[in-house]
Amino acid sequence: MTSLESLEWHRAFGQLAENVDRAGFWLALVRRLAREVHFDTWVALIFHHHRPPRILAESDEDDGADDALFQDYQRGLYLLDPFYIDAKGCAREGVYTLADVAPQCFRHTEYYQRYFQRNIVADEVQFNCPLDAERTLCLSLGSTRTFDHAALGLLSLIQPWVLALMRQRMHFEFEGEEGAPPGPHPWHPRPSAPSELDSRYALTEREREVSQLMLGGSSTKEIARRLAISIETVRAHKKHLYAKLGVSSQSELFSLFWQARR
């Protein structure tokens, strides 16, 4: 930014801070960001470790978003979102790109083909603001074209302002039962109850984790590294998983995962 642009940004930041308690805060924030970088869709949400994400505000259909896809996201597709998986594994503060968090085979997954391409298309960046050990507040920007170095540099530059506003906004976000997301997908990992089996599919806790990472595009080596187990153990879990469910491919596994969403 030039000095005049910097002054304008500070003025705009002041206005956003004054309106942090208003109903239209998220829309005002993304409209201001849109003056700095190009993006096509956006969503503000809270990642929870033990239940589906809560969507606070989102693009409407005129902005290119599909409301049905957001609903399917909350009903189970969140488990395959590389940003969700990354935030659950290591809650990091800052702005992150799809390239920072996506596993090796992400673009070859059914999730990418059926959901991500339709809703985001090319690229995504996300502001992450960890709230506590269980929750991360996120503002995600999706684009039909790849974010270039200039855009990413600018987002990194204004990151402290954006994260500060996001933290303040949480004082005015109600997280009661009204408007709560649906219950967790049956395959949602439940570390607090490692011996529990899913009543319909009889998946163990570890099998849930392996299926989540596998359908999200992680290779066998990536799964082993993330779960701190051996490659041979991952392969054994995959074999047991496929045998239990009577499937022989990831495509068939995804179909069962899709059908199981609530």
mmCIF file with all atom_site columns, N, CA and C in Angstrom, residues 176-234:
data_model
loop_
_atom_site.group_PDB
_atom_site.id
_atom_site.type_symbol
_atom_site.label_atom_id
_atom_site.label_alt_id
_atom_site.label_comp_id
_atom_site.label_asym_id
_atom_site.label_entity_id
_atom_site.label_seq_id
_atom_site.pdbx_PDB_ins_code
_atom_site.Cartn_x
_atom_site.Cartn_y
_atom_site.Cartn_z
_atom_site.occupancy
_atom_site.B_iso_or_equiv
_atom_site.pdbx_formal_charge
_atom_site.auth_seq_id
_atom_site.auth_comp_id
_atom_site.auth_asym_id
_atom_site.auth_atom_id
_atom_site.pdbx_PDB_model_num
ATOM 1   N N  . GLY A 1 176 ? -25.454 -20.363 21.395 1.00 0.00 ? 176 GLY A N  1
ATOM 2   C CA . GLY A 1 176 ? -26.455 -21.183 22.066 1.00 0.00 ? 176 GLY A CA 1
ATOM 3   C C  . GLY A 1 176 ? -27.005 -22.260 21.148 1.00 0.00 ? 176 GLY A C  1
ATOM 4   N N  . GLU A 1 177 ? -28.075 -22.891 21.575 1.00 0.00 ? 177 GLU A N  1
ATOM 5   C CA . GLU A 1 177 ? -28.661 -23.995 20.826 1.00 0.00 ? 177 GLU A CA 1
ATOM 6   C C  . GLU A 1 177 ? -29.362 -23.531 19.556 1.00 0.00 ? 177 GLU A C  1
ATOM 7   N N  . GLU A 1 178 ? -29.934 -22.312 19.596 1.00 0.00 ? 178 GLU A N  1
ATOM 8   C CA . GLU A 1 178 ? -30.670 -21.819 18.436 1.00 0.00 ? 178 GLU A CA 1
ATOM 9   C C  . GLU A 1 178 ? -29.730 -21.670 17.240 1.00 0.00 ? 178 GLU A C  1
ATOM 10  N N  . GLY A 1 179 ? -30.094 -22.257 16.139 1.00 0.00 ? 179 GLY A N  1
ATOM 11  C CA . GLY A 1 179 ? -29.264 -22.175 14.940 1.00 0.00 ? 179 GLY A CA 1
ATOM 12  C C  . GLY A 1 179 ? -28.051 -23.068 14.986 1.00 0.00 ? 179 GLY A C  1
ATOM 13  N N  . ALA A 1 180 ? -28.027 -24.005 15.939 1.00 0.00 ? 180 ALA A N  1
ATOM 14  C CA . ALA A 1 180 ? -26.871 -24.897 16.065 1.00 0.00 ? 180 ALA A CA 1
ATOM 15  C C  . ALA A 1 180 ? -26.787 -25.816 14.857 1.00 0.00 ? 180 ALA A C  1
ATOM 16  N N  . PRO A 1 181 ? -25.569 -26.219 14.462 1.00 0.00 ? 181 PRO A N  1
ATOM 17  C CA . PRO A 1 181 ? -25.415 -27.141 13.338 1.00 0.00 ? 181 PRO A CA 1
ATOM 18  C C  . PRO A 1 181 ? -25.936 -28.521 13.705 1.00 0.00 ? 181 PRO A C  1
ATOM 19  N N  . PRO A 1 182 ? -26.113 -29.396 12.717 1.00 0.00 ? 182 PRO A N  1
ATOM 20  C CA . PRO A 1 182 ? -26.566 -30.755 13.011 1.00 0.00 ? 182 PRO A CA 1
ATOM 21  C C  . PRO A 1 182 ? -25.532 -31.510 13.834 1.00 0.00 ? 182 PRO A C  1
ATOM 22  N N  . GLY A 1 183 ? -25.925 -32.682 14.323 1.00 0.00 ? 183 GLY A N  1
ATOM 23  C CA . GLY A 1 183 ? -24.991 -33.489 15.098 1.00 0.00 ? 183 GLY A CA 1
ATOM 24  C C  . GLY A 1 183 ? -23.835 -33.974 14.244 1.00 0.00 ? 183 GLY A C  1
ATOM 25  N N  . PRO A 1 184 ? -22.778 -34.465 14.880 1.00 0.00 ? 184 PRO A N  1
ATOM 26  C CA . PRO A 1 184 ? -21.601 -34.917 14.126 1.00 0.00 ? 184 PRO A CA 1
ATOM 27  C C  . PRO A 1 184 ? -21.943 -36.036 13.151 1.00 0.00 ? 184 PRO A C  1
ATOM 28  N N  . HIS A 1 185 ? -21.217 -36.067 12.054 1.00 0.00 ? 185 HIS A N  1
ATOM 29  C CA . HIS A 1 185 ? -21.318 -37.175 11.102 1.00 0.00 ? 185 HIS A CA 1
ATOM 30  C C  . HIS A 1 185 ? -20.982 -38.466 11.858 1.00 0.00 ? 185 HIS A C  1
ATOM 31  N N  . PRO A 1 186 ? -21.638 -39.584 11.522 1.00 0.00 ? 186 PRO A N  1
ATOM 32  C CA . PRO A 1 186 ? -21.352 -40.846 12.230 1.00 0.00 ? 186 PRO A CA 1
ATOM 33  C C  . PRO A 1 186 ? -19.883 -41.247 12.219 1.00 0.00 ? 186 PRO A C  1
ATOM 34  N N  . TRP A 1 187 ? -19.130 -40.757 11.230 1.00 0.00 ? 187 TRP A N  1
ATOM 35  C CA . TRP A 1 187 ? -17.716 -41.105 11.164 1.00 0.00 ? 187 TRP A CA 1
ATOM 36  C C  . TRP A 1 187 ? -16.812 -40.059 11.816 1.00 0.00 ? 187 TRP A C  1
ATOM 37  N N  . HIS A 1 188 ? -17.407 -39.095 12.480 1.00 0.00 ? 188 HIS A N  1
ATOM 38  C CA . HIS A 1 188 ? -16.608 -38.071 13.156 1.00 0.00 ? 188 HIS A CA 1
ATOM 39  C C  . HIS A 1 188 ? -15.776 -38.736 14.250 1.00 0.00 ? 188 HIS A C  1
ATOM 40  N N  . PRO A 1 189 ? -14.436 -38.562 14.220 1.00 0.00 ? 189 PRO A N  1
ATOM 41  C CA . PRO A 1 189 ? -13.604 -39.167 15.277 1.00 0.00 ? 189 PRO A CA 1
ATOM 42  C C  . PRO A 1 189 ? -14.019 -38.677 16.658 1.00 0.00 ? 189 PRO A C  1
ATOM 43  N N  . ARG A 1 190 ? -14.004 -39.576 17.622 1.00 0.00 ? 190 ARG A N  1
ATOM 44  C CA . ARG A 1 190 ? -14.407 -39.253 18.984 1.00 0.00 ? 190 ARG A CA 1
ATOM 45  C C  . ARG A 1 190 ? -13.301 -39.677 19.956 1.00 0.00 ? 190 ARG A C  1
ATOM 46  N N  . PRO A 1 191 ? -12.268 -38.867 20.095 1.00 0.00 ? 191 PRO A N  1
ATOM 47  C CA . PRO A 1 191 ? -11.138 -39.266 20.941 1.00 0.00 ? 191 PRO A CA 1
ATOM 48  C C  . PRO A 1 191 ? -11.514 -39.465 22.407 1.00 0.00 ? 191 PRO A C  1
ATOM 49  N N  . SER A 1 192 ? -12.599 -38.854 22.858 1.00 0.00 ? 192 SER A N  1
ATOM 50  C CA . SER A 1 192 ? -12.991 -39.007 24.265 1.00 0.00 ? 192 SER A CA 1
ATOM 51  C C  . SER A 1 192 ? -13.621 -40.367 24.534 1.00 0.00 ? 192 SER A C  1
ATOM 52  N N  . ALA A 1 193 ? -13.997 -41.087 23.446 1.00 0.00 ? 193 ALA A N  1
ATOM 53  C CA . ALA A 1 193 ? -14.603 -42.418 23.609 1.00 0.00 ? 193 ALA A CA 1
ATOM 54  C C  . ALA A 1 193 ? -13.972 -43.391 22.623 1.00 0.00 ? 193 ALA A C  1
ATOM 55  N N  . PRO A 1 194 ? -12.661 -43.699 22.811 1.00 0.00 ? 194 PRO A N  1
ATOM 56  C CA . PRO A 1 194 ? -11.938 -44.488 21.816 1.00 0.00 ? 194 PRO A CA 1
ATOM 57  C C  . PRO A 1 194 ? -12.467 -45.903 21.608 1.00 0.00 ? 194 PRO A C  1
ATOM 58  N N  . SER A 1 195 ? -13.204 -46.444 22.566 1.00 0.00 ? 195 SER A N  1
ATOM 59  C CA . SER A 1 195 ? -13.684 -47.807 22.398 1.00 0.00 ? 195 SER A CA 1
ATOM 60  C C  . SER A 1 195 ? -15.065 -47.876 21.756 1.00 0.00 ? 195 SER A C  1
ATOM 61  N N  . GLU A 1 196 ? -15.694 -46.701 21.573 1.00 0.00 ? 196 GLU A N  1
ATOM 62  C CA . GLU A 1 196 ? -17.048 -46.687 21.026 1.00 0.00 ? 196 GLU A CA 1
ATOM 63  C C  . GLU A 1 196 ? -17.036 -47.075 19.553 1.00 0.00 ? 196 GLU A C  1
ATOM 64  N N  . LEU A 1 197 ? -18.014 -47.862 19.153 1.00 0.00 ? 197 LEU A N  1
ATOM 65  C CA . LEU A 1 197 ? -18.164 -48.246 17.758 1.00 0.00 ? 197 LEU A CA 1
ATOM 66  C C  . LEU A 1 197 ? -19.387 -47.561 17.181 1.00 0.00 ? 197 LEU A C  1
ATOM 67  N N  . ASP A 1 198 ? -19.280 -47.147 15.934 1.00 0.00 ? 198 ASP A N  1
ATOM 68  C CA . ASP A 1 198 ? -20.448 -46.623 15.255 1.00 0.00 ? 198 ASP A CA 1
ATOM 69  C C  . ASP A 1 198 ? -21.458 -47.752 15.079 1.00 0.00 ? 198 ASP A C  1
ATOM 70  N N  . SER A 1 199 ? -22.693 -47.502 15.482 1.00 0.00 ? 199 SER A N  1
ATOM 71  C CA . SER A 1 199 ? -23.675 -48.575 15.525 1.00 0.00 ? 199 SER A CA 1
ATOM 72  C C  . SER A 1 199 ? -24.015 -49.125 14.148 1.00 0.00 ? 199 SER A C  1
ATOM 73  N N  . ARG A 1 200 ? -23.918 -48.304 13.126 1.00 0.00 ? 200 ARG A N  1
ATOM 74  C CA . ARG A 1 200 ? -24.303 -48.761 11.793 1.00 0.00 ? 200 ARG A CA 1
ATOM 75  C C  . ARG A 1 200 ? -23.146 -49.401 11.053 1.00 0.00 ? 200 ARG A C  1
ATOM 76  N N  . TYR A 1 201 ? -21.963 -48.780 11.148 1.00 0.00 ? 201 TYR A N  1
ATOM 77  C CA . TYR A 1 201 ? -20.821 -49.255 10.362 1.00 0.00 ? 201 TYR A CA 1
ATOM 78  C C  . TYR A 1 201 ? -19.758 -49.955 11.202 1.00 0.00 ? 201 TYR A C  1
ATOM 79  N N  . ALA A 1 202 ? -19.891 -49.918 12.530 1.00 0.00 ? 202 ALA A N  1
ATOM 80  C CA . ALA A 1 202 ? -18.956 -50.593 13.436 1.00 0.00 ? 202 ALA A CA 1
ATOM 81  C C  . ALA A 1 202 ? -17.507 -50.167 13.195 1.00 0.00 ? 202 ALA A C  1
ATOM 82  N N  . LEU A 1 203 ? -17.301 -48.875 12.981 1.00 0.00 ? 203 LEU A N  1
ATOM 83  C CA . LEU A 1 203 ? -15.950 -48.362 12.769 1.00 0.00 ? 203 LEU A CA 1
ATOM 84  C C  . LEU A 1 203 ? -15.323 -47.996 14.116 1.00 0.00 ? 203 LEU A C  1
ATOM 85  N N  . THR A 1 204 ? -14.084 -48.410 14.289 1.00 0.00 ? 204 THR A N  1
ATOM 86  C CA . THR A 1 204 ? -13.369 -48.019 15.494 1.00 0.00 ? 204 THR A CA 1
ATOM 87  C C  . THR A 1 204 ? -12.933 -46.564 15.360 1.00 0.00 ? 204 THR A C  1
ATOM 88  N N  . GLU A 1 205 ? -12.469 -46.004 16.471 1.00 0.00 ? 205 GLU A N  1
ATOM 89  C CA . GLU A 1 205 ? -11.974 -44.622 16.468 1.00 0.00 ? 205 GLU A CA 1
ATOM 90  C C  . GLU A 1 205 ? -10.856 -44.441 15.446 1.00 0.00 ? 205 GLU A C  1
ATOM 91  N N  . ARG A 1 206 ? -9.903  -45.353 15.430 1.00 0.00 ? 206 ARG A N  1
ATOM 92  C CA . ARG A 1 206 ? -8.780  -45.229 14.501 1.00 0.00 ? 206 ARG A CA 1
ATOM 93  C C  . ARG A 1 206 ? -9.237  -45.372 13.055 1.00 0.00 ? 206 ARG A C  1
ATOM 94  N N  . GLU A 1 207 ? -10.200 -46.246 12.814 1.00 0.00 ? 207 GLU A N  1
ATOM 95  C CA . GLU A 1 207 ? -10.707 -46.413 11.452 1.00 0.00 ? 207 GLU A CA 1
ATOM 96  C C  . GLU A 1 207 ? -11.435 -45.159 10.984 1.00 0.00 ? 207 GLU A C  1
ATOM 97  N N  . ARG A 1 208 ? -12.129 -44.491 11.897 1.00 0.00 ? 208 ARG A N  1
ATOM 98  C CA . ARG A 1 208 ? -12.744 -43.213 11.542 1.00 0.00 ? 208 ARG A CA 1
ATOM 99  C C  . ARG A 1 208 ? -11.668 -42.209 11.119 1.00 0.00 ? 208 ARG A C  1
ATOM 100 N N  . GLU A 1 209 ? -10.597 -42.137 11.897 1.00 0.00 ? 209 GLU A N  1
ATOM 101 C CA . GLU A 1 209 ? -9.532  -41.190 11.597 1.00 0.00 ? 209 GLU A CA 1
ATOM 102 C C  . GLU A 1 209 ? -8.885  -41.498 10.259 1.00 0.00 ? 209 GLU A C  1
ATOM 103 N N  . VAL A 1 210 ? -8.598  -42.762 10.014 1.00 0.00 ? 210 VAL A N  1
ATOM 104 C CA . VAL A 1 210 ? -7.956  -43.161 8.763  1.00 0.00 ? 210 VAL A CA 1
ATOM 105 C C  . VAL A 1 210 ? -8.866  -42.867 7.579  1.00 0.00 ? 210 VAL A C  1
ATOM 106 N N  . SER A 1 211 ? -10.160 -43.177 7.709  1.00 0.00 ? 211 SER A N  1
ATOM 107 C CA . SER A 1 211 ? -11.088 -42.930 6.608  1.00 0.00 ? 211 SER A CA 1
ATOM 108 C C  . SER A 1 211 ? -11.202 -41.434 6.323  1.00 0.00 ? 211 SER A C  1
ATOM 109 N N  . GLN A 1 212 ? -11.227 -40.616 7.367  1.00 0.00 ? 212 GLN A N  1
ATOM 110 C CA . GLN A 1 212 ? -11.309 -39.169 7.198  1.00 0.00 ? 212 GLN A CA 1
ATOM 111 C C  . GLN A 1 212 ? -10.107 -38.640 6.422  1.00 0.00 ? 212 GLN A C  1
ATOM 112 N N  . LEU A 1 213 ? -8.921  -39.041 6.850  1.00 0.00 ? 213 LEU A N  1
ATOM 113 C CA . LEU A 1 213 ? -7.706  -38.545 6.205  1.00 0.00 ? 213 LEU A CA 1
ATOM 114 C C  . LEU A 1 213 ? -7.556  -39.088 4.785  1.00 0.00 ? 213 LEU A C  1
ATOM 115 N N  . MET A 1 214 ? -7.921  -40.340 4.590  1.00 0.00 ? 214 MET A N  1
ATOM 116 C CA . MET A 1 214 ? -7.818  -40.960 3.278  1.00 0.00 ? 214 MET A CA 1
ATOM 117 C C  . MET A 1 214 ? -8.759  -40.271 2.286  1.00 0.00 ? 214 MET A C  1
ATOM 118 N N  . LEU A 1 215 ? -10.011 -40.049 2.687  1.00 0.00 ? 215 LEU A N  1
ATOM 119 C CA . LEU A 1 215 ? -10.969 -39.396 1.805  1.00 0.00 ? 215 LEU A CA 1
ATOM 120 C C  . LEU A 1 215 ? -10.633 -37.924 1.595  1.00 0.00 ? 215 LEU A C  1
ATOM 121 N N  . GLY A 1 216 ? -9.868  -37.344 2.531  1.00 0.00 ? 216 GLY A N  1
ATOM 122 C CA . GLY A 1 216 ? -9.426  -35.966 2.390  1.00 0.00 ? 216 GLY A CA 1
ATOM 123 C C  . GLY A 1 216 ? -8.206  -35.808 1.505  1.00 0.00 ? 216 GLY A C  1
ATOM 124 N N  . GLY A 1 217 ? -7.635  -36.923 1.037  1.00 0.00 ? 217 GLY A N  1
ATOM 125 C CA . GLY A 1 217 ? -6.528  -36.850 0.094  1.00 0.00 ? 217 GLY A CA 1
ATOM 126 C C  . GLY A 1 217 ? -5.162  -37.160 0.654  1.00 0.00 ? 217 GLY A C  1
ATOM 127 N N  . SER A 1 218 ? -5.084  -37.579 1.895  1.00 0.00 ? 218 SER A N  1
ATOM 128 C CA . SER A 1 218 ? -3.778  -37.891 2.485  1.00 0.00 ? 218 SER A CA 1
ATOM 129 C C  . SER A 1 218 ? -3.275  -39.241 1.974  1.00 0.00 ? 218 SER A C  1
ATOM 130 N N  . SER A 1 219 ? -2.006  -39.292 1.657  1.00 0.00 ? 219 SER A N  1
ATOM 131 C CA . SER A 1 219 ? -1.383  -40.552 1.254  1.00 0.00 ? 219 SER A CA 1
ATOM 132 C C  . SER A 1 219 ? -1.163  -41.418 2.493  1.00 0.00 ? 219 SER A C  1
ATOM 133 N N  . THR A 1 220 ? -0.779  -42.678 2.265  1.00 0.00 ? 220 THR A N  1
ATOM 134 C CA . THR A 1 220 ? -0.513  -43.582 3.379  1.00 0.00 ? 220 THR A CA 1
ATOM 135 C C  . THR A 1 220 ? 0.576   -43.017 4.286  1.00 0.00 ? 220 THR A C  1
ATOM 136 N N  . LYS A 1 221 ? 1.622   -42.452 3.685  1.00 0.00 ? 221 LYS A N  1
ATOM 137 C CA . LYS A 1 221 ? 2.705   -41.870 4.481  1.00 0.00 ? 221 LYS A CA 1
ATOM 138 C C  . LYS A 1 221 ? 2.221   -40.665 5.280  1.00 0.00 ? 221 LYS A C  1
ATOM 139 N N  . GLU A 1 222 ? 1.386   -39.830 4.665  1.00 0.00 ? 222 GLU A N  1
ATOM 140 C CA . GLU A 1 222 ? 0.868   -38.661 5.374  1.00 0.00 ? 222 GLU A CA 1
ATOM 141 C C  . GLU A 1 222 ? -0.022  -39.073 6.543  1.00 0.00 ? 222 GLU A C  1
ATOM 142 N N  . ILE A 1 223 ? -0.835  -40.091 6.352  1.00 0.00 ? 223 ILE A N  1
ATOM 143 C CA . ILE A 1 223 ? -1.693  -40.577 7.433  1.00 0.00 ? 223 ILE A CA 1
ATOM 144 C C  . ILE A 1 223 ? -0.837  -41.116 8.582  1.00 0.00 ? 223 ILE A C  1
ATOM 145 N N  . ALA A 1 224 ? 0.182   -41.898 8.230  1.00 0.00 ? 224 ALA A N  1
ATOM 146 C CA . ALA A 1 224 ? 1.071   -42.451 9.255  1.00 0.00 ? 224 ALA A CA 1
ATOM 147 C C  . ALA A 1 224 ? 1.752   -41.341 10.052 1.00 0.00 ? 224 ALA A C  1
ATOM 148 N N  . ARG A 1 225 ? 2.209   -40.318 9.355  1.00 0.00 ? 225 ARG A N  1
ATOM 149 C CA . ARG A 1 225 ? 2.885   -39.208 10.031 1.00 0.00 ? 225 ARG A CA 1
ATOM 150 C C  . ARG A 1 225 ? 1.920   -38.434 10.924 1.00 0.00 ? 225 ARG A C  1
ATOM 151 N N  . ARG A 1 226 ? 0.723   -38.151 10.431 1.00 0.00 ? 226 ARG A N  1
ATOM 152 C CA . ARG A 1 226 ? -0.243  -37.368 11.202 1.00 0.00 ? 226 ARG A CA 1
ATOM 153 C C  . ARG A 1 226 ? -0.718  -38.120 12.448 1.00 0.00 ? 226 ARG A C  1
ATOM 154 N N  . LEU A 1 227 ? -0.926  -39.436 12.318 1.00 0.00 ? 227 LEU A N  1
ATOM 155 C CA . LEU A 1 227 ? -1.432  -40.226 13.446 1.00 0.00 ? 227 LEU A CA 1
ATOM 156 C C  . LEU A 1 227 ? -0.322  -40.849 14.285 1.00 0.00 ? 227 LEU A C  1
ATOM 157 N N  . ALA A 1 228 ? 0.918   -40.616 13.863 1.00 0.00 ? 228 ALA A N  1
ATOM 158 C CA . ALA A 1 228 ? 2.073   -41.152 14.599 1.00 0.00 ? 228 ALA A CA 1
ATOM 159 C C  . ALA A 1 228 ? 2.009   -42.668 14.717 1.00 0.00 ? 228 ALA A C  1
ATOM 160 N N  . ILE A 1 229 ? 1.705   -43.334 13.603 1.00 0.00 ? 229 ILE A N  1
ATOM 161 C CA . ILE A 1 229 ? 1.691   -44.793 13.547 1.00 0.00 ? 229 ILE A CA 1
ATOM 162 C C  . ILE A 1 229 ? 2.508   -45.219 12.331 1.00 0.00 ? 229 ILE A C  1
ATOM 163 N N  . SER A 1 230 ? 2.778   -46.495 12.218 1.00 0.00 ? 230 SER A N  1
ATOM 164 C CA . SER A 1 230 ? 3.598   -46.978 11.109 1.00 0.00 ? 230 SER A CA 1
ATOM 165 C C  . SER A 1 230 ? 2.777   -47.081 9.826  1.00 0.00 ? 230 SER A C  1
ATOM 166 N N  . ILE A 1 231 ? 3.476   -47.080 8.689  1.00 0.00 ? 231 ILE A N  1
ATOM 167 C CA . ILE A 1 231 ? 2.820   -47.233 7.388  1.00 0.00 ? 231 ILE A CA 1
ATOM 168 C C  . ILE A 1 231 ? 2.093   -48.571 7.330  1.00 0.00 ? 231 ILE A C  1
ATOM 169 N N  . GLU A 1 232 ? 2.715   -49.616 7.888  1.00 0.00 ? 232 GLU A N  1
ATOM 170 C CA . GLU A 1 232 ? 2.094   -50.946 7.885  1.00 0.00 ? 232 GLU A CA 1
ATOM 171 C C  . GLU A 1 232 ? 0.783   -50.934 8.680  1.00 0.00 ? 232 GLU A C  1
ATOM 172 N N  . THR A 1 233 ? 0.754   -50.176 9.778  1.00 0.00 ? 233 THR A N  1
ATOM 173 C CA . THR A 1 233 ? -0.466  -50.089 10.580 1.00 0.00 ? 233 THR A CA 1
ATOM 174 C C  . THR A 1 233 ? -1.569  -49.370 9.810  1.00 0.00 ? 233 THR A C  1
ATOM 175 N N  . VAL A 1 234 ? -1.199  -48.328 9.088  1.00 0.00 ? 234 VAL A N  1
ATOM 176 C CA . VAL A 1 234 ? -2.189  -47.616 8.265  1.00 0.00 ? 234 VAL A CA 1
ATOM 177 C C  . VAL A 1 234 ? -2.772  -48.563 7.229  1.00 0.00 ? 234 VAL A C  1
#
